[in-house]
Amino acid sequence: MPTTTHIDGFGPLSMTTPTTTAELAQVIRVAAAGSTALYPVGGGTKLSLGTPPTRPGQAVSMGGLTRIIDFPARDMTVTVEAGIIIRELRDTLAREKLRLPIDVAHADRATLGGIIAANTSGPRRYGFGTLRDYVIGISALNDEGNEFKAGGRVVKNVAGYDICKLLTGSLGTLGIITQVTLKLRPLAEEQAIISLACDADKVESILANLHGSRTRPICLDLLNRLAARRVFDQAHLPVPDAAWVLLVGYEGNADAVSWQVQQLVKEVGILAKLEARVDFTAQPLWDSLVEFAHRPGDELVLKASVLPSAVATFGLNADRDGVALRAHAANGIVYGHWTADASLDRAAETLKRWRESSGTIVTRCPSEWKKTLDVWGPPRNDAWLMREVKAKFDPKSIFNPGRFVAGI
Amino acid sequence: MTSAATTATAPKLADRMRAIVGPTNVLASPSDLVVYECDGFTIEKNKPDVVVFPTSTEQIVAIVKACGELGVPFVPRGAGTSLAGGCLPIGGGVMIALTRMKRILEVNYRDRYAIIEPGVVNLWLTNHIKPNGYHFAPDPSSQGACTIGGNVATNSGGPHTLKYGVTVNHVLGVELVLPDGRVVQTGGPHEDNPGYDLTGVIVGSEGTFGVATKAWVRITRNPEAYRTLLGVFESVDDATNTISEIIGAGIIPGALELLDSLILQAVEAAFRFGFPLDAGAVLIMEVDGLDAGLDQDAERIVEIAKRNNAREVRRANTEAERLLLWKSRKQAFGAVGRLAPSYCTQDGVVPRTKLPEILRFIRAVGTKYNIRIANVFHAGDGNIHPILLFDERDADQVKRVLGASHEILDECIRLGGSVTGEHGIGVEKIDFMPKLFSPEDLAMMVRLRSAFNPENRCSPQKMLPTAGACIEQSKAGRHAAM
Ligand SMILES: Cc1cc2nc3c(=O)[nH]c(=O)nc-3n(C[C@H](O)[C@H](O)[C@H](O)COP(=O)(O)OP(=O)(O)OC[C@H]3O[C@@H](n4cnc5c(N)ncnc54)[C@H](O)[C@@H]3O)c2cc1C
């Protein structure tokens, strides 16, 4: 059944949904023969990332490739097709008390292939890293429609180049990911999240304190007043009344978590107003912290990368009217979210200001704005090598042409 | 394909190198070059024409450009502890030894990274940051000698990879001199740089993409405490079942090391730890992290081990006991000398639950080839290191060792694993690549290499089998190295 779709304002594009890799291979061969572009689509939750397509072509939905191929729970790995919905993957893993510890907003729509292509991450990345740490095997179809793989199904393996890493975060520009093997982690026995409400002048001292803390947080998310309001409102919790709120997360066995909660109170109790939520009472806050990444009303989202030690200063400078700021403070990642009252002029001005002290990309904005806004920012010194890799993998540039950095 | 320097061009090559790095940083006499004809993989040997010891990125740029002009290959080398022949100078040419680039350029605790030159020895970094409570997580058993540049190139592991990951999980960025002399920096101290994760593919490329001249690495806080347990089992199966159950219970130990009865005999003779010599296997089980949670984990581990017929579970009650236990483990290879004049360590991986199967297979292979095989390995991640005991003066034994090694590695593949968990492909395992990967997989790897190293002048004929340009592989005993 032929359908159509738009990608980042471009279209309509006809969309096909292959249900086997052989069908997908055929789609690629036809496209390659005519040098027409292919735009892979997962759950469609991240299609605003990148520059809009410029070349006519066809959208390819991965929604037909959703099988679980192999789940040897005791080996703590799983091999699945790339179109699997994150919610389904999560539920399957949870039945064996396992998980992929990557936070994904809109888990009922996002697909595994999509989050790998976009390199999605969230608050727990401080404790658990990012997708590159979990993708241990990958299969993809290349520019000729032939399947290739790298890595394997074992957790430790150095045979061959690690093309898993290359495809993770490649935004679908090097091939279409069809199957993935993931390394898994056990579900945590216990969790806690502590909110620290403080004034602007205390943010850096609290962050520095936490850096040297005897506790080992797995999340250090910093929220300005507006972001805190949204996160706590969505969790149906009273909003802390403070300029800044730091959410400190712990996971582990019951003894370790309860000790850490008490320890944290001792360490920073005098610097901020603390409120701890343990076990299931922490869940709503965790959930809304993860979903915050992708709020429906967001018109403009900027993502800055600075050193962790610069987060407080950067955040304080960026804290203006109308922006909800959220930082993964220990990773140096700062997001700014603006709702409908954002304007192109203001976006351009903010972007320029942010780039004076950080690497900033636009992760979401109206498609027309992208004619003016430089979404990816100035190319880095390895951009030419990235183009070289792209040219080797996809010489006719059929996969997502023009959507990624450096004109890739 | 580039060709080696001839006797006519070699002196010219040496002169060019002296002009770049100065005469004291070049070796070119046959007696000096002998040292560099192989690394830890000693079966295949070939002398480079020249060894250079650059002290800066600029010098390396000049060196590779000169190699390009003169049409000779070059190969990077760290400490030369590779067990896969990664440093073998195939076709001679220039060996670029990084051991004089050994500065720790920056340590930033607040932002948790260090910048190092490639010749910094793994343990130096850890020792340097230890007073502040930090370490560099990848800890190969060779960490007192191997360089971080070598770790980056081979994506090294160690006993703690199960919980802490391998080298690539701790590398944030690399400065690389490409074979044409261009210098790139991939990644860096900031996270999430937009674009491809080139750092991720440079790590583990075994020196075939260029020369790493700097690395940005993650530094990790030390665990606050440990609980170290020794489980004594009647059979290897009971020990491996225990491993699966511990992990199945949601506990990720810092280390899970298995020693079988043969290796126990050697280790006991060397260190007198008090290992029971009649046990089928022992497991070193160590949990680390915050003191607060460790007793809970340790108790559950004891329970699981007992349920799996552990004869006893001992606890290292003092730090001295713990260190002796680890010394016994880390120097197990050294103790093997007591069992036989020569030995060969293999490096294979199977899914963790297939450990009983592969260990039974190894036993059967030992019987079939009449070779004694000892086992001591990183059981938690299924990374086996069977040690084949023999006498290299006996050609027939050497042949049998080779046959047995190949069968074991083939079985690892059949069980869904890999032929190398940490030592790399190099030249040693190049023949296994077509067994692990399809022609299409290999073709994509060639495409990737050609983006970095299009003329294949940087460490030629490593990792990927090259049609029509195979190295001589018939030599008996090429796998019998350690
Ligand atoms: C006793 C012993 C125990 C070992 N235990 C372990 C272990 O537990 N885990 C493990 O993973 N390995 C282990 N190894 C293997 C070896 O130590 C590692 O592979 C190590 O990372 C190699 O470091 P090196 O400095 O010696 O590199 P080398 O042997 O000099 O080189 C290794 C490879 O890296 C390339 N290379 C080196 N430096 C650079 C550079 N700057 N830029 C580009 N390429 C470069 C070389 O060309 C070569 O291909 C062991 C070896 C021995 C001898």
PDB file of C-alpha atoms in Angstrom, chain A residues 52-183:
ATOM      1  CA  PRO A  52      16.087  19.141   5.070  1.00  0.00           C
ATOM      2  CA  PRO A  53      16.427  16.865   2.040  1.00  0.00           C
ATOM      3  CA  THR A  54      17.102  18.639  -1.208  1.00  0.00           C
ATOM      4  CA  ARG A  55      17.034  15.792  -3.699  1.00  0.00           C
ATOM      5  CA  PRO A  56      13.880  14.027  -4.781  1.00  0.00           C
ATOM      6  CA  GLY A  57      13.685  10.423  -3.803  1.00  0.00           C
ATOM      7  CA  GLN A  58      11.806   7.962  -1.743  1.00  0.00           C
ATOM      8  CA  ALA A  59      11.194   7.439   1.957  1.00  0.00           C
ATOM      9  CA  VAL A  60      11.753   3.945   3.308  1.00  0.00           C
ATOM     10  CA  SER A  61       9.937   3.001   6.473  1.00  0.00           C
ATOM     11  CA  MET A  62      11.741   0.537   8.705  1.00  0.00           C
ATOM     12  CA  GLY A  63       8.453  -0.347  10.385  1.00  0.00           C
ATOM     13  CA  GLY A  64       8.313  -3.714   8.651  1.00  0.00           C
ATOM     14  CA  LEU A  65      11.588  -5.001  10.072  1.00  0.00           C
ATOM     15  CA  THR A  66      10.825  -5.584  13.711  1.00  0.00           C
ATOM     16  CA  ARG A  67      11.731  -9.151  14.588  1.00  0.00           C
ATOM     17  CA  ILE A  68      13.615 -10.294  17.631  1.00  0.00           C
ATOM     18  CA  ILE A  69      16.239 -12.570  16.115  1.00  0.00           C
ATOM     19  CA  ASP A  70      17.971 -13.938  19.184  1.00  0.00           C
ATOM     20  CA  PHE A  71      17.710 -13.129  22.865  1.00  0.00           C
ATOM     21  CA  PRO A  72      20.138 -15.218  24.914  1.00  0.00           C
ATOM     22  CA  ALA A  73      19.271 -13.449  28.158  1.00  0.00           C
ATOM     23  CA  ARG A  74      22.009 -15.123  30.141  1.00  0.00           C
ATOM     24  CA  ASP A  75      24.629 -13.798  27.758  1.00  0.00           C
ATOM     25  CA  MET A  76      23.127 -10.359  28.276  1.00  0.00           C
ATOM     26  CA  THR A  77      22.896  -9.671  24.554  1.00  0.00           C
ATOM     27  CA  VAL A  78      20.012  -9.344  22.143  1.00  0.00           C
ATOM     28  CA  THR A  79      19.903  -9.350  18.360  1.00  0.00           C
ATOM     29  CA  VAL A  80      16.943  -7.592  16.777  1.00  0.00           C
ATOM     30  CA  GLU A  81      15.882  -5.999  13.534  1.00  0.00           C
ATOM     31  CA  ALA A  82      16.387  -2.272  13.380  1.00  0.00           C
ATOM     32  CA  GLY A  83      12.740  -1.299  13.026  1.00  0.00           C
ATOM     33  CA  ILE A  84      11.771  -2.628  16.437  1.00  0.00           C
ATOM     34  CA  ILE A  85       9.951  -0.092  18.600  1.00  0.00           C
ATOM     35  CA  ILE A  86      11.871   0.821  21.739  1.00  0.00           C
ATOM     36  CA  ARG A  87       8.903   0.140  23.993  1.00  0.00           C
ATOM     37  CA  GLU A  88       8.645  -3.414  22.689  1.00  0.00           C
ATOM     38  CA  LEU A  89      12.365  -3.977  23.040  1.00  0.00           C
ATOM     39  CA  ARG A  90      12.259  -2.564  26.554  1.00  0.00           C
ATOM     40  CA  ASP A  91       9.355  -4.811  27.608  1.00  0.00           C
ATOM     41  CA  THR A  92      11.007  -7.902  26.152  1.00  0.00           C
ATOM     42  CA  LEU A  93      14.254  -7.195  27.971  1.00  0.00           C
ATOM     43  CA  ALA A  94      12.502  -6.343  31.231  1.00  0.00           C
ATOM     44  CA  ARG A  95      10.903  -9.790  31.333  1.00  0.00           C
ATOM     45  CA  GLU A  96      14.437 -11.091  31.878  1.00  0.00           C
ATOM     46  CA  LYS A  97      15.310  -8.225  34.249  1.00  0.00           C
ATOM     47  CA  LEU A  98      17.544  -6.656  31.607  1.00  0.00           C
ATOM     48  CA  ARG A  99      17.667  -3.337  29.810  1.00  0.00           C
ATOM     49  CA  LEU A 100      19.408  -1.123  27.315  1.00  0.00           C
ATOM     50  CA  PRO A 101      20.299   1.766  29.646  1.00  0.00           C
ATOM     51  CA  ILE A 102      19.722   4.497  27.077  1.00  0.00           C
ATOM     52  CA  ASP A 103      16.957   7.026  27.750  1.00  0.00           C
ATOM     53  CA  VAL A 104      14.563   7.420  24.848  1.00  0.00           C
ATOM     54  CA  ALA A 105      11.662   9.845  24.716  1.00  0.00           C
ATOM     55  CA  HIS A 106       8.552   8.661  22.859  1.00  0.00           C
ATOM     56  CA  ALA A 107       9.569   5.051  23.350  1.00  0.00           C
ATOM     57  CA  ASP A 108       6.282   3.883  21.886  1.00  0.00           C
ATOM     58  CA  ARG A 109       7.228   5.375  18.507  1.00  0.00           C
ATOM     59  CA  ALA A 110      11.021   5.551  18.354  1.00  0.00           C
ATOM     60  CA  THR A 111      12.781   2.621  16.700  1.00  0.00           C
ATOM     61  CA  LEU A 112      16.126   1.128  17.582  1.00  0.00           C
ATOM     62  CA  GLY A 113      17.601   1.929  14.170  1.00  0.00           C
ATOM     63  CA  GLY A 114      16.409   5.503  14.536  1.00  0.00           C
ATOM     64  CA  ILE A 115      17.918   6.092  17.950  1.00  0.00           C
ATOM     65  CA  ILE A 116      21.194   4.553  16.789  1.00  0.00           C
ATOM     66  CA  ALA A 117      21.306   6.711  13.663  1.00  0.00           C
ATOM     67  CA  ALA A 118      20.540   9.832  15.715  1.00  0.00           C
ATOM     68  CA  ASN A 119      22.696   8.721  18.668  1.00  0.00           C
ATOM     69  CA  THR A 120      19.963   9.463  21.175  1.00  0.00           C
ATOM     70  CA  SER A 121      20.867   9.830  24.833  1.00  0.00           C
ATOM     71  CA  GLY A 122      19.385  11.150  28.034  1.00  0.00           C
ATOM     72  CA  PRO A 123      19.961  11.833  31.734  1.00  0.00           C
ATOM     73  CA  ARG A 124      21.437   8.415  32.568  1.00  0.00           C
ATOM     74  CA  ARG A 125      24.325   8.875  30.139  1.00  0.00           C
ATOM     75  CA  TYR A 126      26.515  10.049  33.007  1.00  0.00           C
ATOM     76  CA  GLY A 127      26.282   6.620  34.595  1.00  0.00           C
ATOM     77  CA  PHE A 128      25.894   4.409  31.576  1.00  0.00           C
ATOM     78  CA  GLY A 129      27.442   6.104  28.561  1.00  0.00           C
ATOM     79  CA  THR A 130      25.862   6.302  25.142  1.00  0.00           C
ATOM     80  CA  LEU A 131      24.820   3.937  22.367  1.00  0.00           C
ATOM     81  CA  ARG A 132      28.375   3.499  21.105  1.00  0.00           C
ATOM     82  CA  ASP A 133      29.012   1.590  24.333  1.00  0.00           C
ATOM     83  CA  TYR A 134      26.190  -0.900  23.666  1.00  0.00           C
ATOM     84  CA  VAL A 135      26.080  -1.634  19.930  1.00  0.00           C
ATOM     85  CA  ILE A 136      28.357  -4.663  19.586  1.00  0.00           C
ATOM     86  CA  GLY A 137      27.195  -5.983  16.253  1.00  0.00           C
ATOM     87  CA  ILE A 138      25.514  -4.391  13.274  1.00  0.00           C
ATOM     88  CA  SER A 139      24.209  -5.380   9.866  1.00  0.00           C
ATOM     89  CA  ALA A 140      23.358  -2.858   7.202  1.00  0.00           C
ATOM     90  CA  LEU A 141      22.651  -2.706   3.509  1.00  0.00           C
ATOM     91  CA  ASN A 142      25.195  -0.814   1.468  1.00  0.00           C
ATOM     92  CA  ASP A 143      24.878   1.407  -1.580  1.00  0.00           C
ATOM     93  CA  GLU A 144      24.559  -1.658  -3.810  1.00  0.00           C
ATOM     94  CA  GLY A 145      21.867  -3.237  -1.674  1.00  0.00           C
ATOM     95  CA  ASN A 146      24.280  -5.835  -0.323  1.00  0.00           C
ATOM     96  CA  GLU A 147      24.260  -6.747   3.312  1.00  0.00           C
ATOM     97  CA  PHE A 148      27.400  -6.174   5.337  1.00  0.00           C
ATOM     98  CA  LYS A 149      28.073  -6.620   9.014  1.00  0.00           C
ATOM     99  CA  ALA A 150      30.642  -5.735  11.626  1.00  0.00           C
ATOM    100  CA  GLY A 151      31.285  -6.748  15.203  1.00  0.00           C
ATOM    101  CA  GLY A 152      29.474  -9.882  16.307  1.00  0.00           C
ATOM    102  CA  ARG A 153      27.287 -11.290  19.040  1.00  0.00           C
ATOM    103  CA  VAL A 154      29.843 -11.471  21.833  1.00  0.00           C
ATOM    104  CA  VAL A 155      30.542  -8.705  24.318  1.00  0.00           C
ATOM    105  CA  LYS A 156      34.282  -8.646  23.728  1.00  0.00           C
ATOM    106  CA  ASN A 157      35.614  -8.774  20.199  1.00  0.00           C
ATOM    107  CA  VAL A 158      38.349  -6.938  18.316  1.00  0.00           C
ATOM    108  CA  ALA A 159      38.171  -8.730  14.963  1.00  0.00           C
ATOM    109  CA  GLY A 160      37.939  -6.224  12.098  1.00  0.00           C
ATOM    110  CA  TYR A 161      37.250  -2.495  12.039  1.00  0.00           C
ATOM    111  CA  ASP A 162      34.540  -1.367  14.416  1.00  0.00           C
ATOM    112  CA  ILE A 163      32.025  -0.174  11.847  1.00  0.00           C
ATOM    113  CA  CYS A 164      29.379  -0.343  14.601  1.00  0.00           C
ATOM    114  CA  LYS A 165      30.857   2.877  15.954  1.00  0.00           C
ATOM    115  CA  LEU A 166      30.889   4.491  12.527  1.00  0.00           C
ATOM    116  CA  LEU A 167      27.209   3.774  11.871  1.00  0.00           C
ATOM    117  CA  THR A 168      26.130   4.873  15.348  1.00  0.00           C
ATOM    118  CA  GLY A 169      25.295   8.544  14.978  1.00  0.00           C
ATOM    119  CA  SER A 170      25.737   8.554  11.192  1.00  0.00           C
ATOM    120  CA  LEU A 171      22.139   9.688  10.640  1.00  0.00           C
ATOM    121  CA  GLY A 172      21.507   7.022   8.021  1.00  0.00           C
ATOM    122  CA  THR A 173      24.050   8.442   5.588  1.00  0.00           C
ATOM    123  CA  LEU A 174      26.324   5.409   5.193  1.00  0.00           C
ATOM    124  CA  GLY A 175      23.848   2.573   4.686  1.00  0.00           C
ATOM    125  CA  ILE A 176      20.560   1.337   6.057  1.00  0.00           C
ATOM    126  CA  ILE A 177      20.915  -0.431   9.390  1.00  0.00           C
ATOM    127  CA  THR A 178      18.884  -3.642   9.332  1.00  0.00           C
ATOM    128  CA  GLN A 179      19.942  -5.608  12.379  1.00  0.00           C
ATOM    129  CA  VAL A 180      21.693  -4.828  15.627  1.00  0.00           C
ATOM    130  CA  THR A 181      23.241  -6.796  18.481  1.00  0.00           C
ATOM    131  CA  LEU A 182      23.229  -4.995  21.802  1.00  0.00           C
ATOM    132  CA  LYS A 183      25.117  -5.533  25.000  1.00  0.00           C
TER     133      LYS A 183
END
